[in-house]
N, CA, C and O atoms as a DFTB+ gen file, in Angstrom:
608 C
 N C O
     1  1      -3.436      20.287      -2.205
     2  2      -4.881      20.392      -2.361
     3  2      -5.475      21.002      -1.088
     4  3      -4.845      21.028      -0.031
     5  1      -6.679      21.478      -1.227
     6  2      -7.340      22.109      -0.088
     7  2      -7.851      21.053       0.887
     8  3      -8.053      19.894       0.524
     9  1      -8.054      21.476       2.127
    10  2      -8.584      20.569       3.145
    11  2      -9.967      20.068       2.748
    12  3     -10.292      18.899       2.957
    13  1     -10.773      20.944       2.181
    14  2     -12.120      20.523       1.786
    15  2     -12.063      19.442       0.705
    16  3     -12.870      18.513       0.725
    17  1     -11.135      19.546      -0.224
    18  2     -10.990      18.501      -1.246
    19  2     -10.590      17.177      -0.618
    20  3     -11.089      16.122      -1.011
    21  1      -9.686      17.230       0.361
    22  2      -9.266      16.007       1.047
    23  2     -10.429      15.396       1.829
    24  3     -10.627      14.181       1.796
    25  1     -11.197      16.228       2.531
    26  2     -12.337      15.738       3.309
    27  2     -13.357      15.071       2.390
    28  3     -13.853      13.986       2.695
    29  1     -13.665      15.705       1.283
    30  2     -14.635      15.143       0.339
    31  2     -14.144      13.811      -0.205
    32  3     -14.911      12.852      -0.295
    33  1     -12.875      13.749      -0.564
    34  2     -12.319      12.491      -1.083
    35  2     -12.414      11.392      -0.033
    36  3     -12.788      10.263      -0.350
    37  1     -12.083      11.710       1.203
    38  2     -12.171      10.717       2.271
    39  2     -13.591      10.230       2.483
    40  3     -13.820       9.036       2.680
    41  1     -14.538      11.139       2.446
    42  2     -15.944      10.756       2.594
    43  2     -16.382       9.842       1.447
    44  3     -17.081       8.852       1.668
    45  1     -15.976      10.172       0.240
    46  2     -16.320       9.337      -0.922
    47  2     -15.708       7.946      -0.800
    48  3     -16.347       6.950      -1.140
    49  1     -14.478       7.879      -0.317
    50  2     -13.830       6.576      -0.128
    51  2     -14.640       5.725       0.840
    52  3     -14.868       4.543       0.584
    53  1     -15.075       6.309       1.943
    54  2     -15.856       5.562       2.933
    55  2     -17.221       5.154       2.388
    56  3     -17.745       4.102       2.755
    57  1     -17.797       5.973       1.520
    58  2     -19.099       5.638       0.948
    59  2     -18.990       4.523      -0.087
    60  3     -19.916       3.730      -0.256
    61  1     -17.860       4.467      -0.773
    62  2     -17.638       3.410      -1.761
    63  2     -17.176       2.129      -1.076
    64  3     -17.558       1.027      -1.470
    65  1     -16.360       2.286      -0.059
    66  2     -15.734       1.162       0.623
    67  2     -16.048       1.257       2.116
    68  3     -15.197       1.700       2.887
    69  1     -17.241       0.855       2.542
    70  2     -17.648       1.067       3.934
    71  2     -17.030       0.076       4.925
    72  3     -17.697      -0.355       5.865
    73  1     -15.787      -0.279       4.723
    74  2     -15.059      -1.158       5.639
    75  2     -13.981      -0.308       6.290
    76  3     -12.947      -0.042       5.677
    77  1     -14.211       0.125       7.534
    78  2     -13.280       1.064       8.173
    79  2     -11.821       0.621       8.163
    80  3     -10.925       1.450       8.006
    81  1     -11.577      -0.663       8.326
    82  2     -10.195      -1.145       8.352
    83  2      -9.480      -0.900       7.029
    84  3      -8.251      -0.840       6.993
    85  1     -10.232      -0.759       5.949
    86  2      -9.654      -0.452       4.635
    87  2      -9.807       1.026       4.288
    88  3      -8.883       1.645       3.760
    89  1     -10.968       1.582       4.584
    90  2     -11.262       2.961       4.176
    91  2     -10.384       3.983       4.898
    92  3      -9.920       4.937       4.274
    93  1     -10.149       3.804       6.188
    94  2      -9.360       4.794       6.935
    95  2      -7.933       4.917       6.411
    96  3      -7.499       6.027       6.103
    97  1      -7.182       3.807       6.300
    98  2      -5.820       3.968       5.772
    99  2      -5.793       4.402       4.311
   100  3      -4.888       5.125       3.893
   101  1      -6.776       3.967       3.540
   102  2      -6.841       4.389       2.139
   103  2      -7.099       5.890       2.043
   104  3      -6.512       6.566       1.198
   105  1      -7.966       6.413       2.896
   106  2      -8.239       7.856       2.905
   107  2      -6.995       8.629       3.311
   108  3      -6.685       9.663       2.719
   109  1      -6.278       8.135       4.320
   110  2      -5.039       8.784       4.746
   111  2      -4.039       8.808       3.589
   112  3      -3.416       9.836       3.326
   113  1      -3.887       7.685       2.908
   114  2      -2.967       7.603       1.768
   115  2      -3.432       8.481       0.602
   116  3      -2.609       9.005      -0.149
   117  1      -4.750       8.639       0.452
   118  2      -5.269       9.462      -0.645
   119  2      -4.789      10.906      -0.533
   120  3      -4.659      11.608      -1.536
   121  1      -4.528      11.337       0.694
   122  2      -4.039      12.695       0.898
   123  2      -2.769      12.931       0.081
   124  3      -2.638      13.948      -0.599
   125  1      -1.853      11.995       0.155
   126  2      -0.570      12.149      -0.530
   127  2      -0.710      11.957      -2.041
   128  3      -0.013      12.604      -2.822
   129  1      -1.610      11.069      -2.441
   130  2      -1.859      10.899      -3.879
   131  2      -2.427      12.189      -4.464
   132  3      -2.038      12.607      -5.555
   133  1      -3.344      12.813      -3.739
   134  2      -3.934      14.069      -4.218
   135  2      -2.907      15.195      -4.213
   136  3      -2.872      16.009      -5.136
   137  1      -2.071      15.244      -3.177
   138  2      -1.061      16.303      -3.112
   139  2       0.000      16.149      -4.196
   140  3       0.690      17.111      -4.532
   141  1       0.133      14.942      -4.746
   142  2       1.099      14.729      -5.820
   143  2       0.615      15.306      -7.151
   144  3       1.406      15.495      -8.076
   145  1      -0.676      15.584      -7.242
   146  2      -1.231      16.210      -8.451
   147  2      -0.841      17.690      -8.441
   148  3      -1.040      18.362      -7.430
   149  1      -0.292      18.211      -9.536
   150  2       0.027      19.648      -9.560
   151  2      -1.197      20.476      -9.185
   152  3      -2.285      20.274      -9.725
   153  1      -1.005      21.418      -8.248
   154  2      -2.125      22.194      -7.742
   155  2      -1.670      23.559      -7.239
   156  3      -0.481      23.878      -7.230
   157  1      -2.653      24.353      -6.820
   158  2      -2.398      25.712      -6.346
   159  2      -1.492      25.701      -5.117
   160  3      -1.587      24.819      -4.264
   161  1      -0.621      26.689      -5.045
   162  2       0.242      26.858      -3.875
   163  2       1.413      27.748      -4.227
   164  3       1.595      28.140      -5.380
   165  1       2.205      28.060      -3.212
   166  2       3.402      28.861      -3.425
   167  2       3.135      30.259      -3.934
   168  3       3.936      30.808      -4.691
   169  1       2.031      30.838      -3.534
   170  2       1.646      32.161      -4.025
   171  2       2.230      33.246      -3.121
   172  3       1.786      33.421      -1.986
   173  1       3.213      33.962      -3.623
   174  2       3.865      35.012      -2.829
   175  2       2.918      36.189      -2.557
   176  3       3.173      37.001      -1.668
   177  1       1.821      36.276      -3.330
   178  2       0.833      37.341      -3.108
   179  2      -0.080      37.022      -1.930
   180  3      -0.894      37.851      -1.523
   181  1       0.060      35.817      -1.387
   182  2      -0.821      35.366      -0.318
   183  2       0.004      34.843       0.863
   184  3      -0.048      33.651       1.164
   185  1       0.756      35.705       1.527
   186  2       1.553      35.224       2.664
   187  2       0.669      34.852       3.855
   188  3      -0.431      35.379       4.016
   189  1       1.162      33.948       4.675
   190  2       0.436      33.524       5.869
   191  2       0.054      34.745       6.692
   192  3       0.879      35.620       6.952
   193  1      -1.197      34.787       7.093
   194  2      -1.688      35.884       7.919
   195  2      -2.249      37.060       7.143
   196  3      -2.869      37.951       7.725
   197  1      -2.035      37.071       5.820
   198  2      -2.585      38.179       5.026
   199  2      -4.103      38.046       4.947
   200  3      -4.659      36.977       5.196
   201  1      -4.744      39.120       4.606
   202  2      -6.207      39.114       4.494
   203  2      -6.663      38.068       3.469
   204  3      -7.615      37.327       3.713
   205  1      -5.987      38.016       2.342
   206  2      -6.340      37.054       1.298
   207  2      -6.147      35.619       1.784
   208  3      -6.996      34.761       1.545
   209  1      -5.037      35.361       2.460
   210  2      -4.758      34.025       2.988
   211  2      -5.836      33.624       3.992
   212  3      -6.366      32.514       3.931
   213  1      -6.157      34.531       4.917
   214  2      -7.165      34.231       5.934
   215  2      -8.529      33.964       5.306
   216  3      -9.266      33.096       5.774
   217  1      -8.872      34.701       4.252
   218  2     -10.137      34.477       3.555
   219  2     -10.146      33.101       2.891
   220  3     -11.132      32.369       2.980
   221  1      -9.055      32.755       2.232
   222  2      -8.968      31.453       1.571
   223  2      -9.024      30.324       2.598
   224  3      -9.758      29.352       2.415
   225  1      -8.260      30.448       3.664
   226  2      -8.227      29.415       4.698
   227  2      -9.593      29.291       5.380
   228  3     -10.086      28.181       5.583
   229  1     -10.193      30.406       5.727
   230  2     -11.503      30.377       6.366
   231  2     -12.565      29.764       5.472
   232  3     -13.401      28.992       5.941
   233  1     -12.541      30.100       4.187
   234  2     -13.500      29.531       3.229
   235  2     -13.309      28.028       3.105
   236  3     -14.278      27.269       3.069
   237  1     -12.070      27.609       3.042
   238  2     -11.767      26.183       2.920
   239  2     -12.227      25.422       4.162
   240  3     -12.835      24.358       4.048
   241  1     -11.943      25.955       5.331
   242  2     -12.368      25.303       6.581
   243  2     -13.893      25.267       6.683
   244  3     -14.463      24.274       7.135
   245  1     -14.549      26.340       6.267
   246  2     -16.015      26.385       6.300
   247  2     -16.610      25.340       5.358
   248  3     -17.587      24.677       5.705
   249  1     -16.030      25.192       4.173
   250  2     -16.526      24.193       3.226
   251  2     -16.306      22.782       3.768
   252  3     -17.188      21.931       3.655
   253  1     -15.147      22.533       4.349
   254  2     -14.879      21.209       4.935
   255  2     -15.887      20.912       6.044
   256  3     -16.404      19.798       6.134
   257  1     -16.163      21.901       6.883
   258  2     -17.148      21.724       7.961
   259  2     -18.545      21.500       7.388
   260  3     -19.312      20.695       7.915
   261  1     -18.872      22.207       6.316
   262  2     -20.173      22.050       5.669
   263  2     -20.333      20.638       5.100
   264  3     -21.410      20.048       5.190
   265  1     -19.283      20.111       4.527
   266  2     -19.322      18.743       3.988
   267  2     -19.591      17.755       5.122
   268  3     -20.452      16.884       5.004
   269  1     -18.846      17.897       6.222
   270  2     -19.041      16.987       7.357
   271  2     -20.435      17.143       7.956
   272  3     -21.051      16.157       8.359
   273  1     -20.929      18.365       8.015
   274  2     -22.285      18.604       8.519
   275  2     -23.325      17.975       7.596
   276  3     -24.332      17.444       8.065
   277  1     -23.090      18.032       6.297
   278  2     -24.009      17.424       5.327
   279  2     -24.070      15.914       5.518
   280  3     -25.140      15.310       5.451
   281  1     -22.908      15.312       5.757
   282  2     -22.875      13.873       6.014
   283  2     -23.661      13.563       7.286
   284  3     -24.437      12.608       7.323
   285  1     -23.458      14.369       8.326
   286  2     -24.166      14.145       9.586
   287  2     -25.677      14.323       9.423
   288  3     -26.454      13.593      10.039
   289  1     -26.090      15.266       8.617
   290  2     -27.518      15.502       8.408
   291  2     -28.172      14.428       7.538
   292  3     -29.287      13.987       7.815
   293  1     -27.469      14.014       6.487
   294  2     -28.011      13.002       5.570
   295  2     -27.924      11.598       6.163
   296  3     -28.742      10.737       5.840
   297  1     -26.960      11.367       7.009
   298  2     -26.720      10.091       7.689
   299  2     -26.781       8.876       6.771
   300  3     -27.624       7.995       6.942
   301  1     -25.864       8.841       5.783
   302  2     -25.801       7.628       4.965
   303  2     -25.348       6.453       5.832
   304  3     -24.937       6.644       6.976
   305  1     -25.422       5.262       5.295
   306  2     -24.982       4.075       6.031
   307  2     -23.563       4.293       6.545
   308  3     -22.688       4.759       5.815
   309  1     -23.353       3.951       7.802
   310  2     -22.032       4.084       8.448
   311  2     -21.559       5.539       8.477
   312  3     -20.361       5.801       8.377
   313  1     -22.481       6.476       8.611
   314  2     -22.123       7.891       8.511
   315  2     -21.056       8.344       9.493
   316  3     -20.254       9.202       9.124
   317  1     -20.985       7.826      10.730
   318  2     -19.878       8.276      11.590
   319  2     -18.510       7.897      11.003
   320  3     -17.542       8.650      11.115
   321  1     -18.453       6.717      10.378
   322  2     -17.199       6.304       9.729
   323  2     -16.902       7.162       8.513
   324  3     -15.744       7.453       8.214
   325  1     -17.946       7.563       7.818
   326  2     -17.770       8.439       6.650
   327  2     -17.130       9.755       7.103
   328  3     -16.205      10.257       6.463
   329  1     -17.627      10.302       8.199
   330  2     -17.067      11.554       8.717
   331  2     -15.618      11.354       9.184
   332  3     -14.742      12.163       8.877
   333  1     -15.382      10.276       9.924
   334  2     -14.041      10.001      10.424
   335  2     -13.049       9.791       9.277
   336  3     -11.900      10.226       9.352
   337  1     -13.499       9.133       8.233
   338  2     -12.637       8.898       7.078
   339  2     -12.361      10.198       6.335
   340  3     -11.261      10.395       5.818
   341  1     -13.336      11.075       6.277
   342  2     -13.109      12.400       5.690
   343  2     -12.058      13.175       6.466
   344  3     -11.183      13.814       5.882
   345  1     -12.154      13.111       7.780
   346  2     -11.172      13.787       8.631
   347  2      -9.794      13.143       8.474
   348  3      -8.782      13.842       8.429
   349  1      -9.756      11.817       8.391
   350  2      -8.478      11.111       8.217
   351  2      -7.779      11.526       6.922
   352  3      -6.553      11.625       6.870
   353  1      -8.574      11.765       5.883
   354  2      -7.990      12.160       4.598
   355  2      -7.325      13.529       4.671
   356  3      -6.348      13.782       3.967
   357  1      -7.841      14.402       5.508
   358  2      -7.269      15.748       5.638
   359  2      -6.217      15.831       6.742
   360  3      -5.460      16.800       6.800
   361  1      -6.162      14.838       7.605
   362  2      -5.329      14.908       8.809
   363  2      -3.834      15.147       8.591
   364  3      -3.224      15.796       9.441
   365  1      -3.202      14.675       7.521
   366  2      -1.768      14.957       7.388
   367  2      -1.426      16.447       7.379
   368  3      -0.305      16.823       7.722
   369  1      -2.372      17.294       6.995
   370  2      -2.087      18.730       6.962
   371  2      -1.962      19.344       8.354
   372  3      -1.485      20.471       8.492
   373  1      -2.383      18.618       9.378
   374  2      -2.244      19.122      10.747
   375  2      -0.761      19.309      11.092
   376  3      -0.420      20.132      11.942
   377  1       0.107      18.553      10.440
   378  2       1.542      18.681      10.735
   379  2       2.085      20.051      10.347
   380  3       3.154      20.442      10.814
   381  1       1.368      20.784       9.501
   382  2       1.812      22.118       9.090
   383  2       1.421      23.190      10.103
   384  3       1.837      24.340       9.970
   385  1       0.631      22.833      11.111
   386  2       0.152      23.819      12.077
   387  2       1.280      24.577      12.782
   388  3       1.193      25.801      12.881
   389  1       2.335      23.917      13.279
   390  2       3.421      24.684      13.906
   391  2       4.080      25.685      12.945
   392  3       4.427      26.794      13.351
   393  1       4.252      25.302      11.694
   394  2       4.830      26.220      10.705
   395  2       3.891      27.399      10.459
   396  3       4.339      28.534      10.300
   397  1       2.593      27.125      10.427
   398  2       1.604      28.178      10.252
   399  2       1.690      29.189      11.396
   400  3       1.711      30.399      11.169
   401  1       1.739      28.678      12.622
   402  2       1.813      29.560      13.792
   403  2       3.102      30.377      13.773
   404  3       3.090      31.568      14.081
   405  1       4.214      29.735      13.412
   406  2       5.487      30.459      13.327
   407  2       5.410      31.524      12.236
   408  3       5.965      32.611      12.395
   409  1       4.736      31.228      11.142
   410  2       4.572      32.220      10.080
   411  2       3.749      33.412      10.534
   412  3       4.054      34.551      10.181
   413  1       2.705      33.154      11.318
   414  2       1.898      34.250      11.853
   415  2       2.718      35.155      12.768
   416  3       2.479      36.360      12.849
   417  1       3.679      34.559      13.450
   418  2       4.541      35.319      14.362
   419  2       5.759      35.902      13.654
   420  3       6.630      36.501      14.285
   421  1       5.808      35.721      12.337
   422  2       6.927      36.205      11.515
   423  2       8.257      35.611      11.988
   424  3       9.287      36.286      11.998
   425  1       8.212      34.339      12.378
   426  2       9.407      33.624      12.800
   427  2       9.830      32.684      11.674
   428  3       9.011      32.272      10.853
   429  1      11.107      32.357      11.649
   430  2      11.593      31.441      10.620
   431  2      11.097      30.026      10.933
   432  3      10.916      29.664      12.095
   433  1      10.883      29.235       9.878
   434  2      10.385      27.876      10.103
   435  2      11.435      27.014      10.804
   436  3      12.639      27.215      10.642
   437  1      10.958      26.074      11.568
   438  2      11.844      25.124      12.243
   439  2      12.219      24.018      11.279
   440  3      11.538      23.804      10.276
   441  1      13.303      23.311      11.579
   442  2      13.639      22.155      10.734
   443  2      12.483      21.153      10.724
   444  3      11.808      20.971      11.737
   445  1      12.267      20.530       9.622
   446  2      11.161      19.598       9.448
   447  2      11.595      18.177       9.814
   448  3      12.746      17.792       9.611
   449  1      10.656      17.413      10.353
   450  2      10.912      16.005      10.611
   451  2      10.746      15.217       9.303
   452  3      10.399      15.791       8.270
   453  1      10.990      13.925       9.351
   454  2      10.950      13.111       8.131
   455  2       9.560      13.139       7.485
   456  3       9.450      13.145       6.259
   457  1       8.506      13.157       8.297
   458  2       7.154      13.150       7.757
   459  2       6.853      14.437       6.999
   460  3       6.261      14.409       5.920
   461  1       7.262      15.557       7.569
   462  2       7.033      16.849       6.911
   463  2       7.874      16.975       5.645
   464  3       7.420      17.532       4.646
   465  1       9.096      16.458       5.687
   466  2       9.930      16.477       4.474
   467  2       9.289      15.636       3.372
   468  3       9.267      16.035       2.208
   469  1       8.765      14.464       3.754
   470  2       8.073      13.615       2.779
   471  2       6.847      14.336       2.225
   472  3       6.622      14.346       1.015
   473  1       6.062      14.936       3.105
   474  2       4.848      15.640       2.701
   475  2       5.181      16.791       1.739
   476  3       4.487      16.995       0.743
   477  1       6.231      17.525       2.043
   478  2       6.653      18.621       1.163
   479  2       7.144      18.077      -0.181
   480  3       6.870      18.663      -1.228
   481  1       7.864      16.964      -0.151
   482  2       8.392      16.354      -1.377
   483  2       7.248      15.906      -2.289
   484  3       7.313      16.082      -3.505
   485  1       6.198      15.322      -1.693
   486  2       5.050      14.846      -2.473
   487  2       4.411      16.003      -3.239
   488  3       3.953      15.827      -4.368
   489  1       4.383      17.176      -2.628
   490  2       3.771      18.343      -3.263
   491  2       4.795      19.023      -4.180
   492  3       5.137      20.192      -4.001
   493  1       5.254      18.285      -5.127
   494  2       6.359      18.716      -5.980
   495  2       6.010      19.873      -6.910
   496  3       6.899      20.569      -7.400
   497  1       4.734      20.076      -7.151
   498  2       4.363      21.129      -8.097
   499  2       3.179      21.933      -7.568
   500  3       2.020      21.614      -7.835
   501  1       3.496      22.977      -6.814
   502  2       2.492      23.922      -6.354
   503  2       2.789      25.260      -7.009
   504  3       3.872      25.817      -6.829
   505  1       1.836      25.772      -7.763
   506  2       2.013      27.036      -8.466
   507  2       0.728      27.853      -8.354
   508  3      -0.365      27.287      -8.342
   509  1       0.848      29.166      -8.272
   510  2      -0.359      30.008      -8.210
   511  2      -1.263      29.825      -9.431
   512  3      -2.488      29.865      -9.314
   513  1      -0.657      29.626     -10.595
   514  2      -1.447      29.520     -11.822
   515  2      -2.202      28.189     -11.942
   516  3      -2.933      27.980     -12.910
   517  1      -2.030      27.284     -10.960
   518  2      -2.736      26.005     -10.996
   519  2      -4.017      26.021     -10.156
   520  3      -4.542      24.964      -9.803
   521  1      -4.510      27.195      -9.841
   522  2      -5.744      27.312      -9.057
   523  2      -6.914      26.637      -9.771
   524  3      -7.816      26.111      -9.118
   525  1      -6.907      26.647     -11.100
   526  2      -7.983      26.017     -11.856
   527  2      -8.061      24.518     -11.568
   528  3      -9.151      23.948     -11.532
   529  1      -6.920      23.886     -11.365
   530  2      -6.897      22.457     -11.020
   531  2      -7.672      22.239      -9.720
   532  3      -8.475      21.312      -9.620
   533  1      -7.431      23.088      -8.733
   534  2      -8.129      22.993      -7.443
   535  2      -9.632      23.180      -7.624
   536  3     -10.428      22.424      -7.066
   537  1     -10.014      24.173      -8.393
   538  2     -11.434      24.477      -8.595
   539  2     -12.131      23.320      -9.309
   540  3     -13.221      22.910      -8.910
   541  1     -11.509      22.797     -10.359
   542  2     -12.107      21.678     -11.091
   543  2     -12.201      20.431     -10.222
   544  3     -13.225      19.747     -10.218
   545  1     -11.136      20.136      -9.489
   546  2     -11.124      18.967      -8.611
   547  2     -12.252      19.086      -7.579
   548  3     -12.982      18.128      -7.327
   549  1     -12.377      20.255      -6.998
   550  2     -13.403      20.484      -5.985
   551  2     -14.798      20.350      -6.586
   552  3     -15.672      19.730      -5.981
   553  1     -15.014      20.915      -7.749
   554  2     -16.333      20.853      -8.392
   555  2     -16.727      19.410      -8.689
   556  3     -17.855      19.003      -8.412
   557  1     -15.816      18.648      -9.243
   558  2     -16.111      17.245      -9.569
   559  2     -16.355      16.447      -8.292
   560  3     -17.293      15.653      -8.226
   561  1     -15.521      16.651      -7.283
   562  2     -15.672      15.867      -6.062
   563  2     -16.953      16.230      -5.306
   564  3     -17.563      15.357      -4.688
   565  1     -17.368      17.482      -5.341
   566  2     -18.638      17.873      -4.720
   567  2     -19.792      17.167      -5.443
   568  3     -20.725      16.689      -4.798
   569  1     -19.730      17.101      -6.757
   570  2     -20.781      16.414      -7.521
   571  2     -20.827      14.928      -7.184
   572  3     -21.907      14.365      -7.009
   573  1     -19.676      14.298      -7.094
   574  2     -19.612      12.876      -6.746
   575  2     -20.185      12.652      -5.351
   576  3     -20.989      11.743      -5.145
   577  1     -19.774      13.474      -4.402
   578  2     -20.289      13.336      -3.041
   579  2     -21.800      13.559      -2.998
   580  3     -22.513      12.850      -2.288
   581  1     -22.279      14.524      -3.740
   582  2     -23.731      14.785      -3.781
   583  2     -24.496      13.571      -4.295
   584  3     -25.571      13.255      -3.787
   585  1     -23.959      12.902      -5.281
   586  2     -24.608      11.689      -5.802
   587  2     -24.659      10.622      -4.709
   588  3     -25.698       9.993      -4.506
   589  1     -23.556      10.417      -4.013
   590  2     -23.524       9.426      -2.933
   591  2     -24.521       9.772      -1.836
   592  3     -25.246       8.902      -1.355
   593  1     -24.559      11.034      -1.443
   594  2     -25.430      11.420      -0.339
   595  2     -26.912      11.408      -0.730
   596  3     -27.782      11.205       0.117
   597  1     -27.188      11.625      -2.014
   598  2     -28.586      11.604      -2.454
   599  2     -29.109      10.176      -2.577
   600  3     -30.320       9.955      -2.571
   601  1     -28.194       9.202      -2.691
   602  2     -28.565       7.804      -2.820
   603  2     -28.351       7.024      -1.530
   604  3     -28.113       5.817      -1.563
   605  1     -28.433       7.695      -0.425
   606  2     -28.143       7.028       0.856
   607  2     -29.051       5.864       1.016
   608  3     -28.980       5.160       2.023
């Protein structure tokens, strides 16, 4: 799933369950539950560093930042925790950063640690033709978040 989808899910978790001791680990775990849903990925037409890849990545990062900015502007109850929980939900993807950098340098990937192997295993079904799943998930989650933020 996209980073923006993970951030939105984490924010929603914190808004529903404003107990940081529960919301933070639940948001982190939600990352893997969401990645287990068949979704977009593995598109050979979009190699790391390509114009299309950079556009997709930049758009996703901009949307994630916009969501966090919206939370900061609306300031629902416990809003700093809402933002932190959103970030926690997306945080497992940071482990892919070294592979991303190696891909930009056209270097072969390094062996993965146990966490990265687990993360890759969870994403058992990534296909280019599943982009609609990502779009629908994002649309529904944006609507849910909008309802929460409008009822602060």
